[in-house]
Amino acid sequence: MDWTDFLAALDTGLSVLERRLQDLSVDAPEASRPIAPVCFETRQGSAGADRCYIGCGEPAAAEDRSLYLNNKLFDRDAVTRLVLDPERQAQWRSLLGADALPERFFGRFTLVVEDASPDSCLGLILFLATQNGVAAGDLPGDWIRYTLQWERGASRVSDPLRAWGPLLSALAHGHWSVESLQAAALEGRPQSVPEALAPGQAWLSCLRFTLALLLANQPPDAIEELPNGEESERAYAFLRYEWQVYLQALEQAERLQLLLPMQGDGRRYKVVDACLLDEMALCGAKKIFLRNDRTHSYLGDGFGLMALYRPAETGTGDDMTISVDPIAGVHLRDLWERLEHLEDERWEGRRPNDAPRALKSYPGGRRPDGTPSPNQPWWDDHGRHTLIGAPRRLADGRLGSRLEWYPHVLEALWDCYEPTRNQRFIDGSGRLKALADCAAEPVADTGKRKLSLKWPRGGQVGPETGLPPQGYEPALITPTFQRCLAACLQPGGREARRLANLPSIDSFDFLQVPGGYVLIHAEGVLVLDDWRSMPLCEEAVDREIAKVAERLHLLRETGESAQGLFEQISMHLAKRRWRRLGSMTTLDRLAEIKLRMRAGLNRTAPVTDDAHIAAFRRALECRWAIASEIETIDRTIDDLEQSLRSYTELRSGRLINFLTFIGFPLALFAGFFQFIFEGMPRDWSAVLSWIGVETQPPGTESASPHWVGLWIYLGVSIGSMLVIGAGWKLWRWWEHRLADRRGSTPT
């Protein structure tokens, strides 16, 4: 049978698989349903001869005659490579016999799978092709190469929307909810009909989609035109959906640039973009999008490191994974060793090791020191350390890992590969130190700090070895590198440099100045001299820092003075001590405070012609909240002044009202009672005689007022005052009542 004939036979065989799925679509109890033609390993039931395990499974006994297309059993990196092994092909042929024909194969065997990946799907197709006599030279070599690269993690394509791998992954994930299927298995509850159908429907769609592309002779990595059919349309639609899910997840992800060791002698390091994210909704094409995302990655070469946390996959080994793009040429061996060490510590010497899992890094189930390796170690990707996966559940049902994602795994990743880990700097003391050991100096009494750093030159040596450091060359100053520098200004020491406490990129400014860089943070300033041909203008930077520090101190003093005056005014008003308030004196004090502040602001104003220093000064005042502090103090003083003036006007108005109540009746009735003043004396000596003090010679007749008229005048005036006061109160009462009815405030 040649390749073309086989593809036609495969199409017939898929029709048989479809009929078996249709027979399963009945509303019957799980025990009485027909056997599902495709199921996950967790739902395979009891062992039997008519099963074909793809990428999973292990013979229960020597006489077990099931088909095991499990590359892990035979130390192969992919199912596709395993099925091309001539020795294995002969063994399988003896088990299959005439049932190698696709029509009979799908009618007899139940597929037990772990996923519907490109490697599993193409591996099954190639398995059936070789069992039906298709020569190795007739097999599609480009598809085989693509699948093997995919399985190794290489997923670089020109357009993910036109590549078989991403389309197939999206098509498979569009058929099932892995969370619900695994929950049903772990809880031991019966599967519903849709849950039982989902794996088979996914595999049928994936096989038909792959068959359509093979029949159209399309390349797997650059599909020119999708074939017509439901599977192609569904694959494209779900891949578009996963692209939207990816963009949403990217907004919540932690994006870093990490320094990873390269494959080889381990003395070279490479900066790669890393994406750390939680995956709540499983996305089959997320890895492809990350690897090929040249828009959102800082270096423009996609995310070379991907760390995924899937809480719904706890215990499967896929809940915590860290992988690197093989094409990047880096590895994660240091991280794998760190995680294994942390795991041993968390288990406190009781880590199960009675049945070690086969692992390349633990040959023969032994550690390098000869002790037994754990039953469930961290996966090492066949010793390549390009993919690290969490331990699976133990045989007794316990979790194989005691590490948590955020405090343990991600912090271990950061400790191993943070970009300044191998760098050494010269700080203000003139000594060569690691960045974590460089100490910042206080800036006056502002509570801020300043750290001056320089790259070391070849003649300088490290404090530990007395030799020049290997990584003394200036590093690539990425956003993550800048965040590490900013962390040196935060209080808290090394704790502030943990990944969880790392300053965000929006919390500081990183500016280039002649001869180096300056980093401005709310906690201080970092100056980095990068040994350019132009010397660093650190004197100008220090001058501006000193001016801003003086300005900050001035504003704090002014704010305290204004606040003290405000409290004093509030206290006097609360205790109705108007005389002690002294309005004009207080206004003078406010004017003095404002004048002193303005004089200080003018004294500390920037004076520079350098655009870089001017930009640094603006950024420094912004991060240290100078402008907002000035605005706050100005507003406080203006409010105090306005309030004080309003209060003074209110007191004056009350005095005028009081004088009006008294003066109006007196002036009104004075015209009617003028006669009472006609006899008034013209000097004070006569007035004294009214009260019995004789100052005039005896016999002199003194004039006296009209006492009856005077008392009537005073009585009428006082009565009028009382009437006016009562009328005013009545009017205010009536005005308040009307205002209450209208729901407004009286004037």
XYZ file of C-alpha atoms in Angstrom:
747
model
C 0.000 0.000 0.000
C 1.432 3.370 -0.976
C 0.916 6.664 0.819
C -1.990 7.829 -1.330
C -3.876 4.545 -0.923
C -3.266 4.638 2.792
C -4.784 8.112 3.129
C -7.921 6.884 1.373
C -8.049 3.874 3.718
C -7.576 6.172 6.699
C -10.591 8.212 5.605
C -12.680 5.024 5.634
C -11.350 4.086 9.054
C -12.337 7.468 10.474
C -15.905 6.819 9.318
C -15.878 3.700 11.517
C -14.665 5.791 14.461
C -17.490 8.250 13.811
C -20.116 5.473 13.873
C -18.799 4.204 17.192
C -19.128 7.700 18.609
C -22.697 7.897 17.334
C -23.500 4.581 19.063
C -22.183 6.111 22.287
C -24.582 9.049 21.994
C -27.391 7.402 23.918
C -28.930 8.431 27.206
C -28.013 5.348 29.212
C -26.193 4.680 32.520
C -22.428 4.590 32.234
C -22.257 0.861 33.039
C -24.554 -0.080 30.138
C -23.083 2.228 27.506
C -20.918 0.916 24.672
C -17.191 1.191 25.282
C -15.940 4.652 24.383
C -13.672 4.453 21.315
C -11.370 7.132 22.808
C -10.794 7.903 26.485
C -8.265 9.490 28.757
C -5.932 7.322 30.799
C -7.848 8.199 33.987
C -11.031 6.668 32.457
C -9.696 3.538 30.803
C -11.327 1.172 33.283
C -9.911 -2.336 33.624
C -7.058 -3.446 31.373
C -7.886 -5.277 28.209
C -6.325 -6.542 24.972
C -8.236 -4.160 22.694
C -6.573 -0.983 23.820
C -4.017 1.208 22.109
C -2.176 3.500 24.489
C -0.809 6.653 22.851
C 1.755 8.611 24.837
C 0.740 6.953 28.106
C 0.212 3.583 29.783
C 2.439 0.833 31.056
C 2.034 -2.965 30.683
C 0.456 -4.466 33.788
C 1.829 -7.968 33.117
C 4.126 -9.769 30.707
C 1.166 -11.311 28.848
C -0.498 -7.923 28.331
C -1.111 -7.706 24.579
C -2.308 -4.109 24.383
C -0.572 -1.733 22.012
C 1.694 0.742 23.794
C 2.710 3.687 21.644
C 4.254 5.293 24.709
C 7.572 6.898 23.907
C 8.390 7.255 27.613
C 8.597 3.472 28.016
C 11.240 3.191 25.315
C 13.297 6.309 26.040
C 12.125 8.179 22.965
C 11.424 11.895 22.850
C 8.234 11.575 20.794
C 5.568 9.088 19.732
C 6.383 9.971 16.130
C 9.968 8.821 16.557
C 8.898 5.670 18.381
C 6.529 4.442 15.646
C 9.299 4.800 13.044
C 11.490 2.263 14.882
C 11.674 -0.848 12.616
C 12.146 -3.199 15.573
C 9.005 -1.960 17.295
C 7.080 -2.064 14.020
C 7.716 -5.793 13.731
C 6.482 -6.446 17.277
C 3.312 -4.468 16.717
C 2.670 -6.148 13.394
C 2.557 -9.522 15.128
C -0.066 -8.172 17.544
C -2.198 -6.503 14.907
C -2.321 -8.985 12.058
C -5.134 -8.120 9.647
C -6.481 -5.489 12.045
C -3.778 -3.082 10.866
C -6.211 -1.783 8.245
C -7.610 1.535 9.534
C -11.190 0.337 9.112
C -10.615 -2.738 11.280
C -8.248 -0.959 13.680
C -10.775 1.728 14.645
C -13.503 -0.879 14.874
C -11.553 -3.012 17.329
C -9.320 -0.807 19.466
C -10.092 1.769 22.113
C -7.597 4.619 22.075
C -6.303 5.506 25.544
C -4.695 8.931 25.304
C -3.253 11.714 27.439
C -4.002 14.485 24.946
C -4.644 15.213 21.286
C -1.301 16.805 20.517
C 0.298 16.995 17.066
C 2.768 14.293 18.102
C 0.006 11.923 19.244
C -2.144 12.464 16.137
C 0.632 12.213 13.567
C 2.212 9.363 15.528
C -0.983 7.309 15.216
C -1.260 8.080 11.480
C 2.361 7.066 10.857
C 1.896 3.959 13.007
C -1.009 2.794 10.840
C 0.866 3.749 7.667
C 3.929 1.670 8.520
C 1.759 -1.252 9.671
C 0.060 -1.207 6.259
C 3.319 -1.370 4.350
C 3.931 2.276 3.461
C 7.664 2.656 2.834
C 9.623 5.011 5.056
C 10.652 7.039 2.012
C 7.000 7.746 1.151
C 6.192 9.234 4.543
C 5.926 13.059 4.703
C 9.358 14.101 5.925
C 8.459 17.752 6.462
C 5.566 16.741 8.717
C 7.811 14.408 10.711
C 10.470 17.091 11.197
C 7.866 19.665 12.183
C 6.300 17.332 14.758
C 9.632 16.362 16.313
C 10.578 20.027 16.619
C 7.176 20.776 18.121
C 7.624 18.052 20.710
C 11.003 19.483 21.671
C 9.302 22.812 22.263
C 10.403 24.559 19.076
C 7.349 26.364 17.812
C 8.666 29.237 15.725
C 6.491 29.859 12.682
C 5.980 32.818 10.394
C 2.249 32.971 11.168
C 0.688 30.943 14.020
C -2.721 31.252 12.347
C -1.368 29.348 9.331
C 0.470 26.521 11.091
C -0.837 23.011 11.719
C 0.367 22.760 15.328
C -1.485 25.790 16.730
C -4.608 25.048 14.680
C -4.694 21.427 15.850
C -4.188 22.370 19.505
C -6.988 24.937 19.372
C -9.272 22.446 17.611
C -8.689 19.813 20.310
C -9.222 22.204 23.223
C -12.411 23.441 21.632
C -14.000 20.015 22.159
C -13.527 19.494 25.879
C -13.157 21.047 29.272
C -10.143 19.358 30.784
C -11.087 20.639 34.231
C -14.499 18.934 34.236
C -13.131 15.677 32.828
C -10.387 15.482 35.435
C -12.783 16.464 38.208
C -15.105 13.620 37.230
C -12.211 11.172 37.342
C -10.817 12.390 40.660
C -14.228 12.546 42.313
C -15.136 9.096 41.045
C -18.493 10.241 39.707
C -19.949 8.772 36.490
C -19.206 10.555 33.260
C -22.005 12.263 31.443
C -22.535 11.417 27.783
C -20.934 14.709 26.613
C -17.904 14.043 28.833
C -17.564 10.522 27.457
C -17.890 11.773 23.876
C -15.474 14.707 24.160
C -12.138 12.853 23.732
C -13.429 10.859 20.763
C -14.920 13.889 19.057
C -11.693 15.819 19.553
C -9.596 12.993 18.110
C -11.942 12.483 15.180
C -11.800 16.198 14.328
C -8.019 16.364 14.719
C -7.420 13.278 12.574
C -9.758 14.504 9.848
C -8.204 17.969 9.878
C -4.721 16.453 9.589
C -5.890 14.085 6.846
C -7.346 16.981 4.841
C -4.027 18.833 4.983
C -2.076 15.716 3.987
C -4.398 15.087 1.044
C -3.951 18.705 -0.057
C -0.156 18.294 0.237
C 0.090 21.393 2.430
C 3.251 22.095 4.482
C 2.603 21.966 8.238
C 4.397 25.211 9.115
C 3.027 27.524 6.420
C -0.402 26.448 5.214
C -1.177 28.364 2.039
C -4.910 27.699 2.066
C -7.016 25.864 4.606
C -9.023 23.023 3.063
C -12.769 23.342 2.997
C -14.565 21.543 5.782
C -16.062 21.852 9.221
C -12.817 20.921 10.967
C -10.800 23.667 9.243
C -13.389 26.314 10.029
C -13.652 25.180 13.640
C -9.865 25.094 14.072
C -9.437 28.615 12.713
C -12.318 29.980 14.810
C -10.995 28.467 18.050
C -7.462 29.642 17.323
C -8.774 33.177 16.916
C -10.597 32.778 20.226
C -7.415 31.577 21.924
C -5.578 34.603 20.527
C -8.043 36.832 22.367
C -7.603 34.764 25.535
C -3.837 35.107 25.151
C -3.984 38.896 24.825
C -6.141 39.112 27.946
C -3.805 36.829 29.904
C -0.801 38.852 28.767
C -2.205 41.971 30.414
C -2.174 40.194 33.790
C 1.135 38.376 33.301
C 4.512 39.259 34.781
C 6.913 40.030 31.948
C 10.623 39.925 32.730
C 14.002 39.770 31.052
C 16.086 37.051 32.683
C 19.716 36.040 32.319
C 19.966 32.321 31.479
C 23.031 30.117 30.922
C 23.538 28.937 27.371
C 23.998 25.364 26.302
C 27.643 24.329 26.262
C 30.393 25.139 28.734
C 28.086 27.225 30.928
C 30.256 30.346 30.816
C 28.011 32.292 28.490
C 24.741 33.878 29.484
C 21.921 35.220 27.379
C 19.076 37.605 28.155
C 15.677 36.223 27.185
C 12.168 37.586 27.541
C 10.148 35.659 30.121
C 6.410 35.528 30.688
C 5.007 34.301 34.013
C 1.273 33.796 33.966
C -1.633 31.918 35.464
C -3.738 29.861 33.081
C -7.263 29.564 34.384
C -8.780 28.704 31.001
C -6.621 26.132 29.214
C -5.295 27.446 25.920
C -3.678 24.974 23.544
C -1.910 27.590 21.420
C -0.637 29.868 24.193
C 2.896 28.521 23.915
C 2.978 29.258 20.197
C 1.701 32.770 20.665
C 4.298 33.447 23.357
C 7.195 32.056 21.355
C 6.256 34.061 18.256
C 5.124 37.302 19.908
C 7.520 39.906 18.578
C 5.210 42.774 19.501
C 4.877 42.411 23.264
C 8.354 41.016 24.020
C 10.991 43.607 24.915
C 13.758 42.108 22.765
C 11.371 41.596 19.863
C 12.175 37.896 19.536
C 9.247 36.302 21.351
C 9.190 35.038 24.917
C 12.052 32.585 25.265
C 10.941 31.497 28.747
C 7.401 30.606 29.726
C 6.235 29.819 33.261
C 2.660 28.551 33.489
C 0.601 27.909 36.593
C -2.572 25.863 36.089
C -4.353 25.392 39.428
C -6.951 23.110 37.818
C -4.159 20.674 36.847
C -2.841 20.154 40.383
C -1.241 16.742 40.736
C -0.934 15.979 37.020
C 2.560 17.371 36.532
C 1.202 20.098 34.270
C 0.123 22.448 37.052
C 3.540 24.116 37.368
C 5.750 24.182 34.283
C 8.695 26.297 33.208
C 10.045 25.912 29.698
C 12.457 27.646 27.352
C 12.430 27.827 23.596
C 14.996 25.278 22.327
C 15.986 27.672 19.580
C 17.157 30.149 22.240
C 20.019 27.821 23.177
C 19.555 28.136 26.949
C 18.725 25.667 29.716
C 17.153 25.513 33.188
C 19.420 23.056 34.956
C 20.174 25.447 37.839
C 16.456 25.918 38.445
C 15.796 22.171 38.355
C 18.503 21.568 40.954
C 17.177 24.396 43.124
C 13.622 23.045 43.016
C 14.760 19.536 43.878
C 16.720 20.938 46.821
C 13.719 22.964 48.017
C 11.508 19.915 47.648
C 13.828 17.870 49.864
C 13.754 20.625 52.476
C 9.965 20.848 52.443
C 9.606 17.081 52.851
C 12.020 17.205 55.836
C 13.696 13.924 54.968
C 10.430 12.007 54.387
C 10.202 12.319 50.618
C 8.972 8.956 49.232
C 11.704 7.096 47.315
C 10.667 3.423 47.409
C 9.695 3.377 43.694
C 11.737 6.065 41.900
C 10.427 7.450 38.633
C 12.793 7.010 35.712
C 14.596 10.259 35.040
C 17.639 11.094 32.962
C 19.110 13.232 35.741
C 18.768 10.308 38.181
C 20.223 7.369 36.223
C 19.271 4.034 37.687
C 16.981 5.743 40.199
C 19.954 7.095 42.139
C 21.080 10.560 43.090
C 24.683 11.598 42.512
C 25.469 10.704 46.139
C 24.096 7.179 45.637
C 20.875 7.586 47.632
C 17.551 6.583 46.032
C 15.932 9.270 43.921
C 12.361 10.387 44.753
C 9.288 8.628 43.419
C 8.055 11.870 41.895
C 10.879 14.279 41.057
C 10.616 17.448 39.034
C 10.602 16.555 35.336
C 13.914 17.286 33.568
C 12.876 16.905 29.895
C 15.051 13.827 29.297
C 18.055 15.581 30.824
C 17.857 18.562 28.479
C 16.363 20.822 31.169
C 14.462 22.893 28.621
C 11.146 21.919 30.220
C 10.655 21.562 33.963
C 7.408 20.113 35.245
C 6.016 19.601 38.729
C 5.942 16.141 40.339
C 2.778 14.107 39.815
C 0.594 12.627 42.527
C 2.075 9.784 44.518
C 0.635 6.293 44.359
C -1.177 6.854 47.663
C -2.947 9.954 46.300
C -0.824 12.575 48.023
C 0.615 15.444 46.047
C 4.137 14.766 44.885
C 5.218 18.358 45.451
C 5.084 20.488 48.568
C 6.186 23.638 46.818
C 3.848 26.515 46.064
C 3.934 28.512 42.872
C 4.475 32.072 44.086
C 6.599 31.841 47.250
C 8.739 28.903 46.134
C 8.837 28.203 42.391
C 8.792 31.764 41.062
C 11.172 33.021 43.747
C 13.550 30.164 42.902
C 13.334 31.137 39.235
C 14.146 34.727 40.175
C 17.050 33.762 42.429
C 18.604 31.665 39.676
C 18.214 34.005 36.730
C 17.631 37.594 37.863
C 19.640 39.755 35.444
C 22.054 41.359 37.945
C 22.994 38.096 39.644
C 26.416 37.841 37.992
C 27.109 41.570 37.837
C 29.509 43.489 40.056
C 29.466 47.235 40.668
C 31.618 49.861 42.343
C 29.593 51.821 44.873
C 30.431 54.977 46.804
C 32.966 53.114 48.946
C 35.086 52.348 45.876
C 34.849 48.592 46.408
C 33.625 45.982 43.964
C 30.357 44.469 45.201
C 27.293 42.575 44.152
C 24.307 44.832 43.591
C 22.550 43.452 46.674
C 25.502 44.567 48.835
C 25.719 48.128 47.526
C 24.500 50.558 50.186
C 22.722 53.818 49.430
C 23.529 56.996 51.349
C 20.919 59.306 52.944
C 20.109 62.616 51.266
C 20.223 65.291 54.015
C 17.292 64.794 56.403
C 14.702 64.162 53.691
C 14.336 60.422 54.227
C 15.516 59.863 50.642
C 18.621 57.980 49.545
C 21.228 58.190 46.790
C 23.288 55.363 45.355
C 26.189 55.938 42.965
C 27.358 52.960 40.905
C 30.015 52.335 38.286
C 30.803 49.407 36.075
C 34.139 47.841 37.053
C 37.043 47.994 34.662
C 39.408 45.196 33.810
C 42.008 46.087 36.399
C 39.644 45.825 39.340
C 39.170 42.610 41.277
C 36.380 40.991 43.191
C 36.396 40.981 46.995
C 35.844 37.224 47.286
C 38.498 35.868 44.911
C 40.881 38.759 44.372
C 40.443 38.160 40.635
C 38.588 40.159 38.002
C 34.954 39.031 37.830
C 33.962 37.023 34.776
C 30.796 39.023 34.177
C 32.211 42.510 34.623
C 31.130 43.686 31.172
C 28.190 46.091 31.152
C 24.932 44.203 30.893
C 21.939 44.828 28.691
C 19.932 47.399 30.632
C 16.451 45.978 30.212
C 13.312 47.047 32.103
C 13.861 44.177 34.548
C 17.469 45.279 35.077
C 16.155 48.758 35.847
C 13.672 47.314 38.350
C 16.563 45.567 40.109
C 18.384 48.885 40.357
C 15.268 50.580 41.717
C 14.933 47.874 44.376
C 18.250 49.055 45.872
C 16.546 52.306 46.881
C 13.655 50.624 48.671
C 13.836 49.981 52.415
C 13.909 46.371 53.504
C 17.298 45.153 52.340
C 17.353 41.869 50.446
C 13.676 41.299 51.144
C 12.891 44.270 48.893
C 14.718 42.524 46.042
C 12.460 39.484 45.961
C 10.341 39.077 42.852
C 7.148 39.680 44.818
C 8.457 43.047 46.098
C 10.178 44.235 42.941
C 9.209 47.825 42.015
C 6.970 48.118 39.000
C 8.303 49.764 35.861
C 5.805 52.605 36.383
C 7.141 53.475 39.836
C 10.362 55.129 38.635
C 11.950 57.063 35.769
C 15.105 55.872 34.028
C 16.835 58.667 32.131
C 19.991 58.911 30.100
C 22.303 61.775 30.999
C 25.746 62.657 29.667
C 28.041 59.837 30.743
C 25.495 57.438 32.179
C 22.017 56.994 33.565
C 19.938 58.208 36.481
C 17.038 56.363 38.064
C 14.515 58.455 39.978
C 12.309 56.704 42.506
C 10.079 57.980 45.286
C 12.648 56.630 47.775
C 15.715 58.189 46.181
C 18.062 58.458 43.200
C 20.493 55.982 41.642
C 23.308 57.203 39.390
C 25.033 54.735 37.054
C 28.333 55.670 35.391
C 28.736 53.445 32.337
C 32.280 54.551 31.408
C 31.362 56.376 28.241
C 33.798 58.649 26.466
C 31.935 61.595 27.964
C 32.371 61.823 31.762
C 29.295 61.505 33.925
C 27.840 64.855 34.979
C 27.429 63.706 38.584
C 28.185 67.160 39.979
C 25.225 68.632 38.114
C 23.071 65.739 39.275
C 24.181 66.227 42.893
C 23.508 69.950 42.650
C 19.949 69.380 41.512
C 19.425 66.711 44.171
C 20.636 69.161 46.842
C 18.281 71.865 45.576
C 15.311 69.536 45.493
C 16.205 68.225 48.957
C 16.346 71.810 50.265
C 13.056 72.550 48.580
C 11.500 69.445 50.094
C 12.734 70.447 53.548
C 11.388 73.982 53.029
C 7.989 72.678 52.029
C 7.820 70.399 55.028
C 8.617 73.296 57.371
C 6.105 75.526 55.610
C 3.478 72.837 55.797
C 4.092 72.393 59.509
C 3.819 76.164 60.091
C 0.601 76.396 58.111
C -0.809 73.383 59.896
C 0.098 74.848 63.292
C -1.586 78.125 62.411
C -4.632 76.270 61.174
C -4.903 74.346 64.443
C -4.495 77.575 66.428
C -7.288 79.299 64.488
C -9.530 76.260 64.863
C -8.943 76.176 68.620
C -9.742 79.893 69.057
C -12.880 79.616 66.964
C -14.035 76.532 68.832
C -13.589 78.310 72.175
C -15.005 81.615 70.822
C -11.817 83.474 71.722
C -12.232 86.119 69.050
C -10.210 88.774 70.793
C -7.196 86.489 71.133
C -7.408 85.521 67.464
C -6.176 88.872 66.218
C -7.300 88.657 62.605
C -4.846 91.152 61.162
C -1.950 89.606 63.052
C -2.888 86.155 61.771
C -3.156 87.451 58.212
C 0.295 88.952 58.589
C 1.644 85.570 59.695
C 0.045 83.890 56.699
C 1.615 86.429 54.367
C 4.973 85.886 56.070
C 4.729 82.097 55.599
C 3.814 82.483 51.943
C 6.601 85.002 51.331
C 9.187 82.794 53.029
C 8.090 79.816 50.928
C 8.271 81.796 47.680
C 11.724 83.060 48.545
C 12.891 79.507 49.191
C 11.359 78.262 45.950
C 13.141 80.982 44.000
C 16.409 80.136 45.738
C 16.118 76.442 44.790
C 14.799 76.966 41.259
C 16.599 74.993 38.511
C 19.261 76.891 36.580
C 20.679 74.753 33.764
C 21.041 74.799 30.007
C 21.450 71.022 29.751
C 18.257 69.392 28.495
C 19.139 66.085 30.173
C 19.668 67.705 33.578
C 16.484 69.725 33.148
C 14.559 66.528 32.386
C 16.150 64.889 35.432
C 15.103 67.831 37.627
C 11.500 67.659 36.392
C 11.340 63.910 36.959
C 12.895 64.252 40.426
C 10.386 66.883 41.519
C 7.560 64.758 40.156
C 8.657 61.532 41.910
C 9.367 63.355 45.167
C 5.962 65.059 44.932
C 7.368 68.589 45.046
C 4.769 70.096 42.722
C 1.866 68.476 44.522
C 3.309 69.558 47.882
C 3.570 73.156 46.682
C 0.025 73.030 45.384
C -1.242 71.582 48.653
C 0.495 74.204 50.793
C -0.643 77.046 48.524
C -4.189 75.799 48.674
C -4.013 75.428 52.462
C -2.687 78.957 52.964
C -5.193 80.431 50.517
C -8.026 78.595 52.223
C -6.842 79.811 55.618
C -6.579 83.367 54.368
C -9.967 83.237 52.697
C -11.577 81.695 55.763
C -10.020 84.276 58.030
C -11.135 87.155 55.813
C -14.624 85.709 55.593
C -14.742 85.359 59.352
C -13.568 88.961 59.781
C -16.239 90.175 57.378
C -18.825 88.140 59.241
C -17.849 89.740 62.558
C -17.950 93.186 60.958
C -21.400 92.456 59.559
C -22.633 91.395 62.958
C -21.275 94.604 64.488
C -22.999 96.692 61.812
C -26.276 94.876 62.435
C -25.917 95.484 66.148
C -25.240 99.184 65.645
C -28.180 99.378 63.243
C -30.551 97.929 65.832
C -29.361 100.552 68.346
C -28.735 103.565 66.144
C -31.837 103.496 63.933
C -34.427 104.023 66.747
C -32.229 106.621 68.434
C -31.813 108.593 65.225
C -35.472 108.176 64.235
C -36.948 109.511 67.487
C -34.284 112.131 68.108
C -36.146 114.545 65.811
C -39.329 114.238 67.828
C -37.605 114.785 71.179
C -35.253 117.633 70.339
C -36.779 119.742 73.125
C -35.242 117.532 75.774
C -31.782 118.734 74.789
C -32.497 122.448 74.698
C -31.554 122.930 78.311
C -28.367 120.873 78.073
C -25.301 122.612 79.534
C -22.407 123.652 77.374
C -19.716 122.504 79.771
C -19.155 119.538 82.005
C -19.371 121.484 85.209
C -23.137 121.814 84.839
C -23.459 118.144 84.095
C -21.718 117.299 87.345
C -24.307 119.274 89.221
C -26.958 116.820 88.018
C -25.394 114.181 90.182
C -24.950 116.413 93.228
C -21.435 117.749 92.666
C -21.476 121.510 93.006
C -18.803 123.147 90.847
C -20.478 126.524 90.285
C -20.657 129.448 92.698
C -23.611 129.484 95.053
C -26.635 131.253 93.745
C -25.872 130.350 90.145
C -28.828 128.746 88.379
C -27.859 125.735 86.209
C -29.830 124.367 83.281
C -31.165 120.813 83.355
C -32.622 118.477 80.708
C -36.283 117.702 80.280
C -36.272 114.558 82.370
C -39.745 113.340 81.478
C -39.113 113.759 77.772
C -35.705 112.068 78.127
C -37.208 108.991 79.754
C -39.964 108.814 77.178
C -37.350 109.088 74.406
C -35.253 106.308 75.896
C -38.295 104.099 76.492
C -39.602 104.499 72.950
C -36.128 103.877 71.485
C -35.534 100.760 73.565
C -39.000 99.454 72.737
C -38.347 99.993 69.042
C -35.057 98.107 69.366
C -36.877 95.172 70.912
C -39.554 95.223 68.214
C -36.929 95.334 65.444
C -35.014 92.447 67.032
C -38.146 90.346 67.422
C -39.188 91.126 63.860
C -35.783 90.116 62.545
C -35.922 86.787 64.364
C -39.460 86.191 63.110
C -38.373 86.903 59.567
C -35.434 84.464 59.812
C -37.720 81.805 61.271
C -40.202 82.242 58.429
C -37.427 82.151 55.842
C -36.072 78.881 57.270
C -39.551 77.373 57.218
C -40.060 78.272 53.562
C -36.626 76.905 52.745
C -37.462 73.607 54.457
C -40.582 73.311 52.337
C -38.645 73.991 49.135
C -35.752 71.797 50.190
C -33.215 74.596 49.700
C -30.807 76.453 51.971
C -31.813 79.923 53.252
C -29.588 82.806 52.345
